[in-house]
Coordinates of C-alpha atoms in Angstrom, one line a residue:
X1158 CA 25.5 28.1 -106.7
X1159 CA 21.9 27.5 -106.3
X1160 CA 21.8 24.2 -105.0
X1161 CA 23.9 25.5 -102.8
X1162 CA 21.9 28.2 -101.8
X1163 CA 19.0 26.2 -101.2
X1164 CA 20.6 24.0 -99.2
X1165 CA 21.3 26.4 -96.7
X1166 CA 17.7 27.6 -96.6
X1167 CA 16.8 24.1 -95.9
X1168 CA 19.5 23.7 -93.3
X1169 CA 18.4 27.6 -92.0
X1170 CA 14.8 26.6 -91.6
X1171 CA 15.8 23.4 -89.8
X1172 CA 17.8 25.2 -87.2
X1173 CA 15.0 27.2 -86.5
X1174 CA 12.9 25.1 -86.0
X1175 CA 15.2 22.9 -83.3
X1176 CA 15.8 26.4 -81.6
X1177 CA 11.4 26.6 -81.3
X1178 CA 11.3 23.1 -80.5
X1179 CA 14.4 23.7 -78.3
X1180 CA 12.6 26.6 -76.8
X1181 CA 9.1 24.8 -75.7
X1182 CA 10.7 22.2 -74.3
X1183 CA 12.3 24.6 -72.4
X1184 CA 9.0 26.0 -71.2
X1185 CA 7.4 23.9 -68.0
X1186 CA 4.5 22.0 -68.6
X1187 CA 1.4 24.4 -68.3
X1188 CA -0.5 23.0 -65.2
X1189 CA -4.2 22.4 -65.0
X1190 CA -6.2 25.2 -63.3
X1191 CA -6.5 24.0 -59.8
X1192 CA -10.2 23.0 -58.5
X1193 CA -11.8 26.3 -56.9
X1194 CA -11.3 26.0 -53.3
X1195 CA -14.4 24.4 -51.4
X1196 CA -16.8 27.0 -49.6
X1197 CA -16.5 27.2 -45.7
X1198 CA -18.4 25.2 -44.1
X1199 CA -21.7 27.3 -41.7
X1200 CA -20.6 28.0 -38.5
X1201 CA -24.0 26.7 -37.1
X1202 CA -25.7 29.2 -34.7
X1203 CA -25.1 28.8 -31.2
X1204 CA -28.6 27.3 -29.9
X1205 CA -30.4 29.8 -27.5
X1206 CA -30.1 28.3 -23.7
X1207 CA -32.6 25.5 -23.3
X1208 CA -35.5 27.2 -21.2
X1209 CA -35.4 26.0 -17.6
X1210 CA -37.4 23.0 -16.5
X1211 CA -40.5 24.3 -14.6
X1212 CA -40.5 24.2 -11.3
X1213 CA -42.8 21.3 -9.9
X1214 CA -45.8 22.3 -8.2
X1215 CA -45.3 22.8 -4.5
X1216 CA -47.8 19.9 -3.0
X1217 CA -50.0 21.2 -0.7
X1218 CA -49.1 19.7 3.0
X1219 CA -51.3 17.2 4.5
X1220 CA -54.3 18.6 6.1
X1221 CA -54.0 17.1 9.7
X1222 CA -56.2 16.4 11.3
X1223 CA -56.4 17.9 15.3
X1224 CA -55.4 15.0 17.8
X1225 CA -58.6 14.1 20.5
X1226 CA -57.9 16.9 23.3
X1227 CA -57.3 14.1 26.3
X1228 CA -59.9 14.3 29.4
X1229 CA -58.5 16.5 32.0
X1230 CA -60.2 13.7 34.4
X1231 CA -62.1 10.4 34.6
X1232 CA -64.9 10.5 31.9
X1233 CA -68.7 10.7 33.4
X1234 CA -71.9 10.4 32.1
X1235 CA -74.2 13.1 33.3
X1236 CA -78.2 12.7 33.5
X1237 CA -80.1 10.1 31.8
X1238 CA -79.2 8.4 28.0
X1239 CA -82.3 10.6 26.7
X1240 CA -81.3 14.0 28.7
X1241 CA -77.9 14.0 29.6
X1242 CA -74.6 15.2 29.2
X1243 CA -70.9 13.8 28.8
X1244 CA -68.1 15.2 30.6
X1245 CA -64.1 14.2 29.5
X1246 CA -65.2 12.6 27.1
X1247 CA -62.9 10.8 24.7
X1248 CA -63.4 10.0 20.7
X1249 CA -63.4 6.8 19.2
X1250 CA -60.7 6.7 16.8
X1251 CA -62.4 6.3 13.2
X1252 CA -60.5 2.9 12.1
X1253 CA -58.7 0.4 14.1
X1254 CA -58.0 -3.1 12.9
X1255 CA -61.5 -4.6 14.6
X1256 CA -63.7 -1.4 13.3
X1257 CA -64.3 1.3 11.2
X1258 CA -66.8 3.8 11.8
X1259 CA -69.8 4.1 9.6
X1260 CA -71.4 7.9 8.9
X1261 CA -75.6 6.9 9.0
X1262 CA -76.5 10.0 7.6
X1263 CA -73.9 10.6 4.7
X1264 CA -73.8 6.7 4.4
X1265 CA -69.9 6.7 4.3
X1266 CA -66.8 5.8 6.1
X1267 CA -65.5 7.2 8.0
X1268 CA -68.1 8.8 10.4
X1269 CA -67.5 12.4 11.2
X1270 CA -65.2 12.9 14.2
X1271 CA -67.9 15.1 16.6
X1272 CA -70.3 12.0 16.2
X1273 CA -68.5 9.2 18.3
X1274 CA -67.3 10.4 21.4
X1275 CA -68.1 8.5 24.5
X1276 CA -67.2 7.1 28.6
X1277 CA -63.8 6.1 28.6
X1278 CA -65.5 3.0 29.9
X1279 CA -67.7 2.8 26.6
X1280 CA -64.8 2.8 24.9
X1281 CA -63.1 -0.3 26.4
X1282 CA -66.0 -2.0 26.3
X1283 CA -66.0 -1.8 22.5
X1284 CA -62.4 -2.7 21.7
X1285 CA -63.0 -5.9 24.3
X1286 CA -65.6 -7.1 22.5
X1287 CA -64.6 -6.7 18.8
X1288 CA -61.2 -7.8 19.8
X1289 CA -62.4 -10.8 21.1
X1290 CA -64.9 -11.3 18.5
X1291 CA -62.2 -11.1 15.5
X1292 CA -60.2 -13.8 17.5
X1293 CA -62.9 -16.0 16.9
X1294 CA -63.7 -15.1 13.7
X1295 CA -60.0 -14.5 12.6
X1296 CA -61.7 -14.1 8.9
X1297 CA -64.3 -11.8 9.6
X1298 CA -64.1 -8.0 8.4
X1299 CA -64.3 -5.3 10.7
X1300 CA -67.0 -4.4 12.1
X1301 CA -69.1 -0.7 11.3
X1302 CA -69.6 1.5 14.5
X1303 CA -71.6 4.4 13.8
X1304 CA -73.2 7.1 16.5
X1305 CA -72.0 7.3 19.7
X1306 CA -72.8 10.8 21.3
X1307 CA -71.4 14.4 20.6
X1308 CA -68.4 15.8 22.4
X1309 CA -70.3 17.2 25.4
X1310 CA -73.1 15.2 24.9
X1311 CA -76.5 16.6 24.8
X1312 CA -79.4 16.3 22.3
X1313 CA -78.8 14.4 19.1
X1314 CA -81.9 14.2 17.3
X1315 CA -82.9 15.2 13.8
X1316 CA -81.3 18.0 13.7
X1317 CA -78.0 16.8 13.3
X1318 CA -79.7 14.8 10.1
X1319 CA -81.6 11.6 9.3
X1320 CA -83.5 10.3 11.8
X1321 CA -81.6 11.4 14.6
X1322 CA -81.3 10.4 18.2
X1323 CA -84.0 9.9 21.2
X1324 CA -81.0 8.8 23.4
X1325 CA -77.0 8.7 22.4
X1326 CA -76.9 11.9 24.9
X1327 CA -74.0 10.9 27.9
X1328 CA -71.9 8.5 25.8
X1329 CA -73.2 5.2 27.5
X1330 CA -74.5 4.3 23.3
X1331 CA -73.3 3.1 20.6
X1332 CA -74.6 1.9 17.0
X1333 CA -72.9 -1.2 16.0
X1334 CA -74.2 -2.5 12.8
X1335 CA -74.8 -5.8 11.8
X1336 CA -72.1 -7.7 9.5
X1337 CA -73.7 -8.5 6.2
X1338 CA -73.8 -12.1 4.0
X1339 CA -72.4 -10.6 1.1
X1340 CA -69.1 -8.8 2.9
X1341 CA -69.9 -5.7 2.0
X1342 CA -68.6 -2.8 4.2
X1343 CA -71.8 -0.6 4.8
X1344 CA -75.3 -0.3 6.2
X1345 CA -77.5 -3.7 6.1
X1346 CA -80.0 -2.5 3.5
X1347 CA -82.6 -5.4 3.9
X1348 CA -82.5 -7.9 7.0
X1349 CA -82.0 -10.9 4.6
X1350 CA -78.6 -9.2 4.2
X1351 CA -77.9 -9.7 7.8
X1352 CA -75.2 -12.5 8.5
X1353 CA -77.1 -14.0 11.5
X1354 CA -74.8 -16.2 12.9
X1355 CA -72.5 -13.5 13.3
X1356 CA -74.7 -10.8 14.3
X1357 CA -76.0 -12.9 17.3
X1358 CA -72.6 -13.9 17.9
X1359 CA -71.9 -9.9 18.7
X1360 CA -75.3 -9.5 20.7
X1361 CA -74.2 -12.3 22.9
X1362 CA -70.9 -10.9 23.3
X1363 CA -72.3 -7.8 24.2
X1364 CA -74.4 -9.4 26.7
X1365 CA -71.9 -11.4 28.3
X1366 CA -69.6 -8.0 28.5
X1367 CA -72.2 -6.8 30.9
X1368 CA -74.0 -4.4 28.6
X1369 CA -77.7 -3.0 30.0
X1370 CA -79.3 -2.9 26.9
X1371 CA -78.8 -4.3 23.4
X1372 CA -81.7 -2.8 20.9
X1373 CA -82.6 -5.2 18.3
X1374 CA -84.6 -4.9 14.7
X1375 CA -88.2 -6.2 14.5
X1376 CA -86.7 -8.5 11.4
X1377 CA -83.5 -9.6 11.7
X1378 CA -84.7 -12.5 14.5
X1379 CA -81.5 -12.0 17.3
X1380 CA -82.2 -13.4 21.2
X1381 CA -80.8 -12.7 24.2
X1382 CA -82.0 -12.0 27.8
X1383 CA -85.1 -10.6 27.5
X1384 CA -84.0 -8.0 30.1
X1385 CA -81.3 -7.2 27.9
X1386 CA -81.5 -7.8 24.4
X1387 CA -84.8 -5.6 23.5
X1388 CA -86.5 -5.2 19.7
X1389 CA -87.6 -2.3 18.8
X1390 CA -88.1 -0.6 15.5
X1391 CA -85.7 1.0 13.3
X1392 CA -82.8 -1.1 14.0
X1393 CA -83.0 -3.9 11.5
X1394 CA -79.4 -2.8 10.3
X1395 CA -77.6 -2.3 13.2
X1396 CA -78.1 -2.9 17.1
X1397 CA -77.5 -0.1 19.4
X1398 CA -75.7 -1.4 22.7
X1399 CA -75.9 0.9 26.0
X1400 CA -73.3 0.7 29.2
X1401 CA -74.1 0.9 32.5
X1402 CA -72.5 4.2 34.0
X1403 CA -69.6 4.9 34.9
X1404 CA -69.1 4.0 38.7
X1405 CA -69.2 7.4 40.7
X1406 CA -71.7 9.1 37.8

C-alpha cells in the first residue's frame, strides 16, 4: 500500500502545481509602469504692448521771407547821389541767374535785403547789362552786386558798417565787383586777382548802356571815356556804376 500511497502524493503535488501554473497563466501579463506624463508646456507671458513710436518732431515752417512791397508810382531819385533820397523804390532781388548779391561788410552772400534798393530804371539797367554780358561769356559765373542804396535812400556811410557810403543815397549806384581769375565767388582781395579782360568787358558795357559814371580802382588798370570811366581809390575790387536820373526827377 505504500507505493501506492506515494504515488498519489506524487500525482497530488503534480495537480497542484498545474492548478498554480494553470492559475498564472490565467493572470494578464503585468504591464510596465507607464512613462510619467510630460510637464505642460509655459504658457509664455503675453508681451506688454510695444510702446508707441515717438511722434516725429514737428519741423518748424519756413521762415519767409516778406515779398518787396511794389512802388505805389514810378520810382524817383530825389536830391543829389551824396544827399538825396529815393522814393518807390524797388529791391534788387538777391540771386538771379546773371548775379548774386555780395554783403561788403559781413563779406557774404547774399547781401542784406535793406542794402540794394534802387530806380526802377537802375534796375533794368543792371539786368541789361549782365544779361548781355553772360550771352557773351556763356561760361562766365555770375556776377557779385553789392550796395545799392537803402529803402528810402538817405545817408549810407559808416554807420551802417565798414567804410560806408559818400554817395549810394537816391538809388542811381551800384557796386558791381570785379570777376576774379581764379573763379571764386567773393570780393577781389588783391588786383592781380582781377580777371581783366572780363572786368573791362563789364566797364565798357556799362559805358555803352549809357551809364554817367563808372568808378574805377587806382590798380586794377580798366579804360574808358575819361568823362566816364573815373579812378579813384578804394575800388580796386569792385567798380561802382552810377545812372543818370530818372527822366521827370
Amino acid at each position: 500500500m505504500r507505493p501506492v500511497a506515494a504515488i498519489s502524493g506524487v500525482l497530488a503535488l503534480l495537480a497542484v502545481a498545474v492548478v498554480v501554473v494553470a492559475t498564472g497563466l490565467a493572470q494578464p501579463a503585468r504591464q510596465a509602469p507607464l512613462p510619467p506624463a510630460p510637464a505642460p508646456l509655459p504658457v509664455p507671458a503675453t508681451p506688454p504692448p510695444a510702446a508707441a513710436a515717438p511722434a516725429p518732431r514737428p519741423v518748424p515752417p519756413a521762415v519767409a521771407r516778406p515779398a518787396p512791397v511794389a512802388p505805389t508810382g514810378p520810382s524817383r531819385a530825389i536830391g543829389r547821389p551824396w544827399a538825396g533820397r529815393l522814393v518807390n523804390g524797388v529791391q534788387l532781388p538777391e540771386v538771379t541767374a546773371d548775379w548774386l548779391t555780395w554783403d561788403p561788410v559781413l563779406k557774404q552772400i547774399p547781401n542784406r535785403p535793406e542794402r540794394r534798393w534802387g530806380t526802377a530804371k537802375l534796375l533794368r539797367t543792371l539786368r541789361a547789362v549782365l544779361a548781355g554780358y553772360h550771352r557773351a561769356h556763356p561760361h562766365a559765373l555770375q556776377v557779385l552786386i553789392g550796395d545799392l542804396s537803402r529803402p528810402q535812400g538817405g545817408i549810407f556811410d559808416n554807420r551802417f558798417g565798414g567804410l560806408g557810403h559818400g554817395s549810394h543815397q537816391n538809388g542811381l549806384d551800384a557796386d558791381v565787383y570785379y570777376p576774379r581769375r581764379d573763379g571764386r565767388l567773393r570780393a577781389a582781395n588783391r588786383p592781380d586777382q582781377v580777371e581783366r579782360a572780363l572786368a573791362q568787358d563789364l566797364v565798357d558795357r556799362f559805358v555803352a548802356a549809357g551809364a554817367q559814371f563808372v568808378f574805377v580802382g587806382t590798380r586794377v588798370g580798366l579804360r574808358g571815356p575819361r568823362r566816364v570811366v573815373q579812378v579813384i581809390p578804394h575800388h580796386n575790387d569792385h567798380m561802382h556804376v552810377r545812372i543818370l536820373p530818372p527822366r521827370g526827377t
